[in-house]
Every structure is written in C-alpha cells, then in structure tokens.
CSV table of C-alpha atoms in Angstrom, one decimal:
chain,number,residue,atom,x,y,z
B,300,UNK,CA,0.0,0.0,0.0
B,301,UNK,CA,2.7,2.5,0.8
B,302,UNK,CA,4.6,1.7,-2.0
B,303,UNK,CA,1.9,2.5,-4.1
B,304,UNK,CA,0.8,5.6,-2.0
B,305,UNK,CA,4.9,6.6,-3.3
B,306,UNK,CA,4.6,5.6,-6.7
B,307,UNK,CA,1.1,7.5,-7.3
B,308,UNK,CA,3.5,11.2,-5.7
B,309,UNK,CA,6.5,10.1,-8.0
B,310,UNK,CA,4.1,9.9,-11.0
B,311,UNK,CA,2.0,12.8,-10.1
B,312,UNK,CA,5.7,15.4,-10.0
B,313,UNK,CA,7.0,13.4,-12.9
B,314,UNK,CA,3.8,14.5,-15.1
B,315,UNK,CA,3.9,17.7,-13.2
B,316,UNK,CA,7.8,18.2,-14.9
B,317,UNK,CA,6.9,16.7,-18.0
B,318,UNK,CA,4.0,19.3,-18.3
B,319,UNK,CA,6.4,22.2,-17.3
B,320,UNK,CA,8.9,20.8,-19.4
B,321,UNK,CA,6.4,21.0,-22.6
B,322,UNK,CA,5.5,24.4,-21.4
B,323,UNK,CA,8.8,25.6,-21.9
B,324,UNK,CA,10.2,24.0,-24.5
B,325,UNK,CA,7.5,24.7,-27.6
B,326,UNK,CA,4.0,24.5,-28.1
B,327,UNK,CA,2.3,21.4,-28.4
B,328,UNK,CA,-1.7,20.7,-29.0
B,329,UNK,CA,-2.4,19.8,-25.4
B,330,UNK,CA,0.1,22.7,-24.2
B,331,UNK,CA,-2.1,25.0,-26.8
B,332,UNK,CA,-5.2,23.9,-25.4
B,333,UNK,CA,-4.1,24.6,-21.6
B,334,UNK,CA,-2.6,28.1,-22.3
B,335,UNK,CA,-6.1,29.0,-24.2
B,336,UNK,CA,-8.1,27.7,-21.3
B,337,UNK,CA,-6.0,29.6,-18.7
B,338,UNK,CA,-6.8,32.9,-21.0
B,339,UNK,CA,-10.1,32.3,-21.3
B,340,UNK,CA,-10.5,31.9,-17.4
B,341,UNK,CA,-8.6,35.1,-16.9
B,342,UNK,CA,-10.8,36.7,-19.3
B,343,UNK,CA,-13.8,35.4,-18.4
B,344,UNK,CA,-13.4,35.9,-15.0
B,345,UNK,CA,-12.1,40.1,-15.1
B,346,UNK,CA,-14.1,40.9,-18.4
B,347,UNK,CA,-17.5,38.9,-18.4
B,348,UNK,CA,-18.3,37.5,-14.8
B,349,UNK,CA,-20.8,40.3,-13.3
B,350,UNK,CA,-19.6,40.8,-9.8
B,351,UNK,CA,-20.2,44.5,-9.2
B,352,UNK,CA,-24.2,45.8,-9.9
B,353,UNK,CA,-24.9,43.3,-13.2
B,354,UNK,CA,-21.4,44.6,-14.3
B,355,UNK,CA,-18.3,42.9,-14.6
B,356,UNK,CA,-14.6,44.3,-13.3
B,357,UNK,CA,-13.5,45.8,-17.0
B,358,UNK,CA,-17.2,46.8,-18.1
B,359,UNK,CA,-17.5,48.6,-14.9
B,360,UNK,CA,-13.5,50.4,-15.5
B,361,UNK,CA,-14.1,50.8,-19.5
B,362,UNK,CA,-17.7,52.8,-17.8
B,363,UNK,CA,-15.1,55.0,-15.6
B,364,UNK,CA,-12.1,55.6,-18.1
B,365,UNK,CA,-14.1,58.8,-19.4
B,366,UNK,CA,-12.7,62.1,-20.2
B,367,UNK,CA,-15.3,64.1,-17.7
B,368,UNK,CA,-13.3,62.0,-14.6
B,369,UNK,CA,-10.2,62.7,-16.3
B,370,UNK,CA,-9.1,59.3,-16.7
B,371,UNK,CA,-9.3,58.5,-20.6
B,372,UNK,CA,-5.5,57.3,-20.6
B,373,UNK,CA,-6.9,53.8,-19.0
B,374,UNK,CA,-7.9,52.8,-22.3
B,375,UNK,CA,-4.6,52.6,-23.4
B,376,UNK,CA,-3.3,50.8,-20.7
B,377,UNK,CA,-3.9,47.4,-22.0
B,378,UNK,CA,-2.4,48.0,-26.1
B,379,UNK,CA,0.8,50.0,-24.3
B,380,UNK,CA,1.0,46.6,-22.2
B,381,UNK,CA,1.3,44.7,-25.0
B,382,UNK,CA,3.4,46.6,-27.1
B,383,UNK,CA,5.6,46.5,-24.3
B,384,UNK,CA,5.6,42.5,-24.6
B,385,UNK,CA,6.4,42.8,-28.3
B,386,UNK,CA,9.1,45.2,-27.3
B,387,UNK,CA,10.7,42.0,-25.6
B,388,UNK,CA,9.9,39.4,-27.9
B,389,UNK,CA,13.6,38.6,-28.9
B,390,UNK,CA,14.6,38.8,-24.9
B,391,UNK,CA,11.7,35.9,-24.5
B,392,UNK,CA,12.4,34.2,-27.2
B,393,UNK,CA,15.9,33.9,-25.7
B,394,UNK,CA,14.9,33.3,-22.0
B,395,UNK,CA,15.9,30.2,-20.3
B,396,UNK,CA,12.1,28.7,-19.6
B,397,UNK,CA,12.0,26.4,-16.9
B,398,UNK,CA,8.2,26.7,-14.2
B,399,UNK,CA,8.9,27.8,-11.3
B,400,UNK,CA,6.3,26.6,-8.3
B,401,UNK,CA,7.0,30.1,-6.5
B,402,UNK,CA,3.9,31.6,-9.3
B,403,UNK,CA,1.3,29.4,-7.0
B,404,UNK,CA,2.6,32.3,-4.2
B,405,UNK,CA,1.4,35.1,-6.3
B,406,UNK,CA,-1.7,33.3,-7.6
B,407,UNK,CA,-2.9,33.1,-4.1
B,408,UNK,CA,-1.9,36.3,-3.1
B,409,UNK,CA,-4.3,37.6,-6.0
B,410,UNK,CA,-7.3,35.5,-5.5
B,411,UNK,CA,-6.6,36.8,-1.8
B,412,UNK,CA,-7.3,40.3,-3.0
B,413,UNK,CA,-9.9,39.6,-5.2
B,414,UNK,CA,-11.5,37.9,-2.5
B,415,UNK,CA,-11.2,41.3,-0.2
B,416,UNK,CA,-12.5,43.5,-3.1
B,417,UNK,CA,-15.5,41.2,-3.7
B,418,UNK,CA,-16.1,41.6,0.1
B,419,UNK,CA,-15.8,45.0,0.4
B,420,UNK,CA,-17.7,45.4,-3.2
B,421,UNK,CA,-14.8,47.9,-4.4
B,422,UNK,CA,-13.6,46.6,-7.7
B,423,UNK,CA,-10.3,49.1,-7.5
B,424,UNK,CA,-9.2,46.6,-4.9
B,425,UNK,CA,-10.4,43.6,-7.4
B,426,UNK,CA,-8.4,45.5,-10.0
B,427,UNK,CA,-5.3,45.5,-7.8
B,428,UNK,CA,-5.3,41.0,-8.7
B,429,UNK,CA,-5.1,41.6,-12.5
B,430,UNK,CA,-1.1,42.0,-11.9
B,431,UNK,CA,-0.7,39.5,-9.5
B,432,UNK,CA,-3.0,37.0,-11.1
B,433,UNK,CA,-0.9,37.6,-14.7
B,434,UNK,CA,2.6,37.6,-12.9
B,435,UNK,CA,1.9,34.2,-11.0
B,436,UNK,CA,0.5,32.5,-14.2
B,437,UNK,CA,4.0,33.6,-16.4
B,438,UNK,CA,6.3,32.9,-13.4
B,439,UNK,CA,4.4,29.1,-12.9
B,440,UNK,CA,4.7,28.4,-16.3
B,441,UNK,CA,7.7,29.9,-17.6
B,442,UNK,CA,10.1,30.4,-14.9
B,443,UNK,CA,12.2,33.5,-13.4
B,444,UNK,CA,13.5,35.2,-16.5
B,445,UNK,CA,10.6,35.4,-18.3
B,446,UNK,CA,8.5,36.8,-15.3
B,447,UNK,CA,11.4,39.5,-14.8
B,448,UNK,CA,11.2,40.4,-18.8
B,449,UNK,CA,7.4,40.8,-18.3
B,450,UNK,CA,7.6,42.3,-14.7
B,451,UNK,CA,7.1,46.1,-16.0
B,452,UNK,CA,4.7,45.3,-18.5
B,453,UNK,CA,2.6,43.4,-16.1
B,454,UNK,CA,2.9,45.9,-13.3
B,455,UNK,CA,2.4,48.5,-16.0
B,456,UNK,CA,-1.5,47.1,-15.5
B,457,UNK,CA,-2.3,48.8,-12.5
B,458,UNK,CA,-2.3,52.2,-14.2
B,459,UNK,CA,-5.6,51.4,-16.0
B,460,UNK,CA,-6.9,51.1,-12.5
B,461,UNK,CA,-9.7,54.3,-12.0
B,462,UNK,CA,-8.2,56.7,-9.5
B,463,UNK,CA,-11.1,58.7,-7.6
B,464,UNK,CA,-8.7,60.6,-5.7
B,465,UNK,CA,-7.8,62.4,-9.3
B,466,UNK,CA,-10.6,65.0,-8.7
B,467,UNK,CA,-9.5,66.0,-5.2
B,468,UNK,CA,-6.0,66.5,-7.1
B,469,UNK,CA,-7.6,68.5,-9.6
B,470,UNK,CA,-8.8,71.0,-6.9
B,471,UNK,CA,-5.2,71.4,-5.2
B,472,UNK,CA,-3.7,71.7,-9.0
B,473,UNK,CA,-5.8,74.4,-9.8
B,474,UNK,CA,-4.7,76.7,-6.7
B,475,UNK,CA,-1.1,75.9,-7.6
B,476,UNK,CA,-1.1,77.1,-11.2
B,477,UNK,CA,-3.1,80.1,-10.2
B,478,UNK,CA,-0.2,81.0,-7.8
B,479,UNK,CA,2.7,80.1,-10.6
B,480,UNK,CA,1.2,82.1,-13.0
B,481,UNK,CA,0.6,85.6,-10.4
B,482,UNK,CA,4.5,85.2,-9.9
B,483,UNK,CA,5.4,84.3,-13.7
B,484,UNK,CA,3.1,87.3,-15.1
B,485,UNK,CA,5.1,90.0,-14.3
B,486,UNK,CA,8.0,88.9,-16.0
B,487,UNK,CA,6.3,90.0,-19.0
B,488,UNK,CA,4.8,92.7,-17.7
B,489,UNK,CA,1.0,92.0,-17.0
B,490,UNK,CA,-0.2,92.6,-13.9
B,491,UNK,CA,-3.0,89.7,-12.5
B,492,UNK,CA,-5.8,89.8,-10.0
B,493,UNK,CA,-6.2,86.4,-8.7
B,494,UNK,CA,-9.8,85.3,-7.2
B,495,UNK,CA,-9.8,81.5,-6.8
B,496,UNK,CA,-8.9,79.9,-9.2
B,497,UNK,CA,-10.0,82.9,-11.7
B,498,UNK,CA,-7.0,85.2,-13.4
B,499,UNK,CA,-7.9,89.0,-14.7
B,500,UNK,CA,-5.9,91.7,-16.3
B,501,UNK,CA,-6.0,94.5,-13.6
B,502,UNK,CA,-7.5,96.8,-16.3
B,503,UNK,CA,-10.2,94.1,-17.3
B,504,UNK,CA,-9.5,93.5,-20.4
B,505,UNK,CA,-9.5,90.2,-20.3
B,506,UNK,CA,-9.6,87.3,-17.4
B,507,UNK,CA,-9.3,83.4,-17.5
B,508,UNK,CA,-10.8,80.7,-14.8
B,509,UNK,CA,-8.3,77.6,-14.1
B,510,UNK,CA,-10.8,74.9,-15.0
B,511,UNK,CA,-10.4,71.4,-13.3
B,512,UNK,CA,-9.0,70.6,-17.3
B,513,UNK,CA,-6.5,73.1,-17.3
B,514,UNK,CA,-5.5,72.0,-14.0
B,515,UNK,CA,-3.0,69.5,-16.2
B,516,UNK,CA,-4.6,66.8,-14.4
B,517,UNK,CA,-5.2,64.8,-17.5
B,518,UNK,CA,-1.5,65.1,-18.7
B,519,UNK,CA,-0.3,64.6,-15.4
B,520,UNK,CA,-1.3,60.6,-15.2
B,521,UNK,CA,-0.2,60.6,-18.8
B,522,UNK,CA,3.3,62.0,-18.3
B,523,UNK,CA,3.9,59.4,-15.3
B,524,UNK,CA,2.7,56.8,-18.0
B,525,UNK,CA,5.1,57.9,-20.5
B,526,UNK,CA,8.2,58.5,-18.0
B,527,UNK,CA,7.5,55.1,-16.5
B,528,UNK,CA,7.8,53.8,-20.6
B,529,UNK,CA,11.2,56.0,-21.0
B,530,UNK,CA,12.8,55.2,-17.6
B,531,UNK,CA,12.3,51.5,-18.7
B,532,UNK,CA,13.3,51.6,-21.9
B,533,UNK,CA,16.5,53.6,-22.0
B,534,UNK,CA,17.4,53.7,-18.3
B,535,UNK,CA,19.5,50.4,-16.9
B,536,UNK,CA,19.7,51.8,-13.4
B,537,UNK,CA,16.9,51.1,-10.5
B,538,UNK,CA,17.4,54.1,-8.6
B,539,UNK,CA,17.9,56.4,-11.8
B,540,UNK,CA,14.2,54.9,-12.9
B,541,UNK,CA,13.2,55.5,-9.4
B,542,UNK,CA,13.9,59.1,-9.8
B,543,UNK,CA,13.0,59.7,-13.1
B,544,UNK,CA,9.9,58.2,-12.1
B,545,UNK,CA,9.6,60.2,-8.5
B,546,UNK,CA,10.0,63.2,-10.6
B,547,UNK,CA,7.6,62.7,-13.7
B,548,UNK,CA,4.7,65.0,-11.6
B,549,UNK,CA,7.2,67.6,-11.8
B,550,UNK,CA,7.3,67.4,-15.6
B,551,UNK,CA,3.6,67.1,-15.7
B,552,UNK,CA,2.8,70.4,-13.9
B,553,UNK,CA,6.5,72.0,-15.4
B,554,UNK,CA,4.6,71.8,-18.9
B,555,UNK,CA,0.9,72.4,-17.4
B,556,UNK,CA,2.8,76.2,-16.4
B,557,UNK,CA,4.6,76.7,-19.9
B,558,UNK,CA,1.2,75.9,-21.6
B,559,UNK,CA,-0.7,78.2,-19.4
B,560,UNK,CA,2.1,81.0,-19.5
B,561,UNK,CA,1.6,80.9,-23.2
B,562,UNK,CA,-2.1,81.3,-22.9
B,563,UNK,CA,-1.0,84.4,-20.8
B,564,UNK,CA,1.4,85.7,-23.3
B,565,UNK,CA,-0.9,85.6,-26.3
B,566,UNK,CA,-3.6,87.4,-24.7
B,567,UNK,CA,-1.2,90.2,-23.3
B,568,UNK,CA,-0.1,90.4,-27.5
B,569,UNK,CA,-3.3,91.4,-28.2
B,570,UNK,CA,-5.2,88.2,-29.0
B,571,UNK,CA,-7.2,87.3,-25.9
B,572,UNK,CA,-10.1,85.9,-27.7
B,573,UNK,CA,-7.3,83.3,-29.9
B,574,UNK,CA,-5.7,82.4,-26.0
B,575,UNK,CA,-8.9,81.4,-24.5
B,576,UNK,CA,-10.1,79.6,-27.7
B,577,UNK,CA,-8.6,77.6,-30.7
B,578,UNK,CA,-5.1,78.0,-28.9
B,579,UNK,CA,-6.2,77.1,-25.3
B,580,UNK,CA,-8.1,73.6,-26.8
B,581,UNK,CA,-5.0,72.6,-28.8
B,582,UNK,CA,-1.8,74.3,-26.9
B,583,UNK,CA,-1.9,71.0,-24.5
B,584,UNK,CA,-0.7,68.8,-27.4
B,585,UNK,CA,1.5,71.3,-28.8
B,586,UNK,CA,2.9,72.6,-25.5
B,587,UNK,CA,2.6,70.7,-22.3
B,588,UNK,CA,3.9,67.7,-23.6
B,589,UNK,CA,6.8,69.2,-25.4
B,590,UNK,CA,7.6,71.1,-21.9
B,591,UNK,CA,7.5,67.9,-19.3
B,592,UNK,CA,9.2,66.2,-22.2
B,593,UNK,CA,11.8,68.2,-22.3
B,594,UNK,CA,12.0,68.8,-18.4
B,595,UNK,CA,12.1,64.6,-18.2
B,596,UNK,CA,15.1,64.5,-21.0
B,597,UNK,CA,16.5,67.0,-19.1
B,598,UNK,CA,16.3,65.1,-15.8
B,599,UNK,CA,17.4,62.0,-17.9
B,600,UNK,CA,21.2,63.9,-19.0
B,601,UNK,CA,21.9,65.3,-15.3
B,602,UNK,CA,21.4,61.7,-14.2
B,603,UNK,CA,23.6,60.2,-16.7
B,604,UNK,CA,26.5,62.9,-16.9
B,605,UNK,CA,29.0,61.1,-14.9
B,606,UNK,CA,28.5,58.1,-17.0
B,607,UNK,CA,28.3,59.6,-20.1
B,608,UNK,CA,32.0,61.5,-19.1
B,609,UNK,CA,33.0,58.3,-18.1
B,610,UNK,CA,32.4,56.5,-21.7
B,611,UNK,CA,34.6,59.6,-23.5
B,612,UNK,CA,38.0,58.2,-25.0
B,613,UNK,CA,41.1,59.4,-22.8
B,614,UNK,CA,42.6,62.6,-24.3
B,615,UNK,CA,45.8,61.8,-26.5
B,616,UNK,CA,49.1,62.3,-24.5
B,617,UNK,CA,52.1,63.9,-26.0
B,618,UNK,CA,55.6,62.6,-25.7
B,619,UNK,CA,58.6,64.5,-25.4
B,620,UNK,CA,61.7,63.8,-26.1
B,621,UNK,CA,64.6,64.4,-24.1
C-alpha cells in the first residue's frame, strides 16, 4: 500500500515536470489547449463574470475611463502593455524557460485580494489582482526570466486602474497654477488679479478661470505613464528609474505652467479671444507635452553625466623627447 501511496506522488511530480517541461520548451496541441483555457479563465473571470451591480470588473473600469473624470488614458493601458511584450519578444524568445512553483505564491496572493474586493464590493481593490493573477501565471509556467522580462509590463496594468482621488487633485492643481502664474506674469509685464482659481488683467481686459482641465490633471497621469515607458526603456539603473519616475509630476505640472504661461502671453499680445479659444483647446498637445518632455530629457542627461564622461575616450598624450 505504501509503495503505491509513493509511486502515485512520484508519478504525479514526474507528469507535473513533464507538463512544465512541454510548457517551456514549444507549443504542443495539449500545451495550446491549456494556455487558451487559462486565458479564457482570466478573461472570463475580469471581463464577463458580473460581480459589481450586473457589471463585470473591466465593463465597470471601460464605464469610468471617461474624459469628464479625467481618466481616458486607462484605455490605453492594455495596447501600451502589449506593445511592451512585443518590445521583448527577442529577450523571450531567448529566456531560459523552466516553471517555477513560487507563481502558485502570487496566484494566491491575488485570489486573496480579489476575494477582499469582492467583500468590500470595491472593484479598485479587485483591479489591484489583475497583476498579480498575470505575474503568478508567467512565473508558474515559464520560470524566473521570463516573469522578470514581463515584470514592468505586467505591473504596467495597474495604471488602468480608475483613481477617484484624481478630482481631489484636480482641486489642489488648480490653486497651484493660479499661484505660478501671479508670480510668472510680471515677468512680461502683465499685472494679475487672482480670485480662486480665476486670473484677470488689472484693467479688465481680459480674465481666464483655471478649469479642473486646465488643471493638467489629464496630462499629469499621462506623463507618469510615458516617464515610467522611457525610464524602462533607455534607463538600466533602479534608482535612476526610481527618480526619473519620483519626478515625472514635476514634468507634468513643469509643462501644465509653460502651456498656461503661453495662454497668458498671447492674450497680453493682443489676442485674448485666440488664447482662451482655438489655442487654449490645442496648446496642450503642442505645448505641455513638449515642456514635461523636455523637463524629463532633461532630468534623464543630469542623471547620466558622470557616465556619459565616463564613456569619452582618454585625451591623447604627447611625448617629449629628451
């Protein structure tokens, strides 16, 4: 009986290898078919199961990625994810594939969470498994390397998450480009009343209101999407991705100020009317992302000076003779 009790666990991890061992090496039908169901689970289970109100996890976030709560970017969460993937596809295709049983940890500590958001019906904390749920599944089947290749990728998931807190930044964003813009004004000799959030010539000729959307509040999440991209891409560095990073809402309001300045500067040329109209609807493309662009190169050379004067040639030396 015990030898049998013995033979069933040996055969049980030898088909548990062998499985593992198809996994990694190529795909076979019955590999095919298991990767296909595990997808359609995932699916499934964020995209059609209705867990919140009728509504499943992604209906309810596609219903809340809406340009009135200034969170639009989270539809293109999921194509920049897997770009991102295709990005690495020669890294992958390289990667030493071998399962590693430490995915089951991060599979359970997703379901974990999903169970807590289902509990506390908030499916921002149910959104917070996607990552976890994705990471455990690549790390199970394919090992360590592969899971650190897809790491940022993954965890680039959570920014589709909707952020409710965005409209209380809004508020405080607004105050603090007023204030920029009643020290910056001078400097080109216009002269601001400030009520608010609301900016007026002194003479009132002409006056503009810091709206929650020209707070920069929908560039800022955008900007910390697109330094996050850049700091992973072309920076090899943790802490020089950590900083780039730490400092992206600093780009984000940098070229909210420019754009807003320029607003400023057209309207004290003359052309108030052209500010607060056609230029105020487009100068955010034209503008704001060209200024935290700029501010996040910027950021990107001081951090890379030394290393960059380290890679120089040595300077030619001149012999003399005696």
């Amino acid at each position: 009986m015990s030898f049998r009790v013995e033979a069933a666990k040996e055969a049980t991890a030898e088909e548990s290898v062998s499985l593992k061992s198809d996994l990694s090496n190529g795909f076979t039908p019955l590999t095919a078919a298991l990767l296909a169901t595990i997808g359609a689970t995932v699916i499934i289970f964020f995209g059609a199961l209705k867990l919140y109100a009728g509504e499943s996890i992604m209906v309810w976030a596609w219903k809340h990625w809406l340009p009135n709560l200034n969170q639009e970017y989270g539809k293109l969460v999921i194509p920049i994810s897997l770009a991102l993937v295709w990005y690495h596809r020669k890294k992958l295709a390289a990667a030493n594939k071998a399962g590693s049983n430490w995915g089951l940890l991060f599979l359970g500590v997703g379901f974990a969470i999903v169970l807590l958001g289902v509990r506390a019906v908030e499916p921002r904390i149910t959104m917070l498994s996607i990552p976890f749920v994705i990471f455990g599944i690549v790390l199970f089947l394919w090992g360590r390397e592969v899971a650190r290749i897809l790491a940022f990728p993954i965890a680039f998931l959570w920014f589709m998450i909707p952020v409710g807190a965005l409209q209380q930044t809004s508020f405080r964003l607004q105050f603090l480009i007023t204030g920029a813009m009643e020290k910056l004004a001078p400097l080109i000799g216009v002269r601001l009343n400030t009520v608010g959030t609301t900016l007026s010539e002194v003479n009132g000729k002409w006056g503009f209101d810091i709206a929650e959307g020209c707070s920069g509040i929908r560039s800022l999440v955008a900007i910390i999407m697109l330094t996050a991209i850049y700091a992973h891409v072309f920076e090899r560095t943790w802490w020089k991705k950590i900083v780039l990073l730490a400092c992206s809402m600093v780009f984000a309001i940098i070229g909210n100020i420019g754009r807003i300045f320029t607003i400023i500067l057209i309207a004290r040329l003359g052309y108030p009317t052209f500010a607060g109209g056609l230029y105020h609807e487009y100068s955010g493309y034209l503008l704001s992302f060209p200024f935290a662009l700029g501010a996040m190169l910027f950021c990107h050379k001081l951090l890379n000076l030394k290393s960059e004067g380290s890679a120089l040639p040595p300077a030619p030396t001149k012999e003399f003779s005696s």
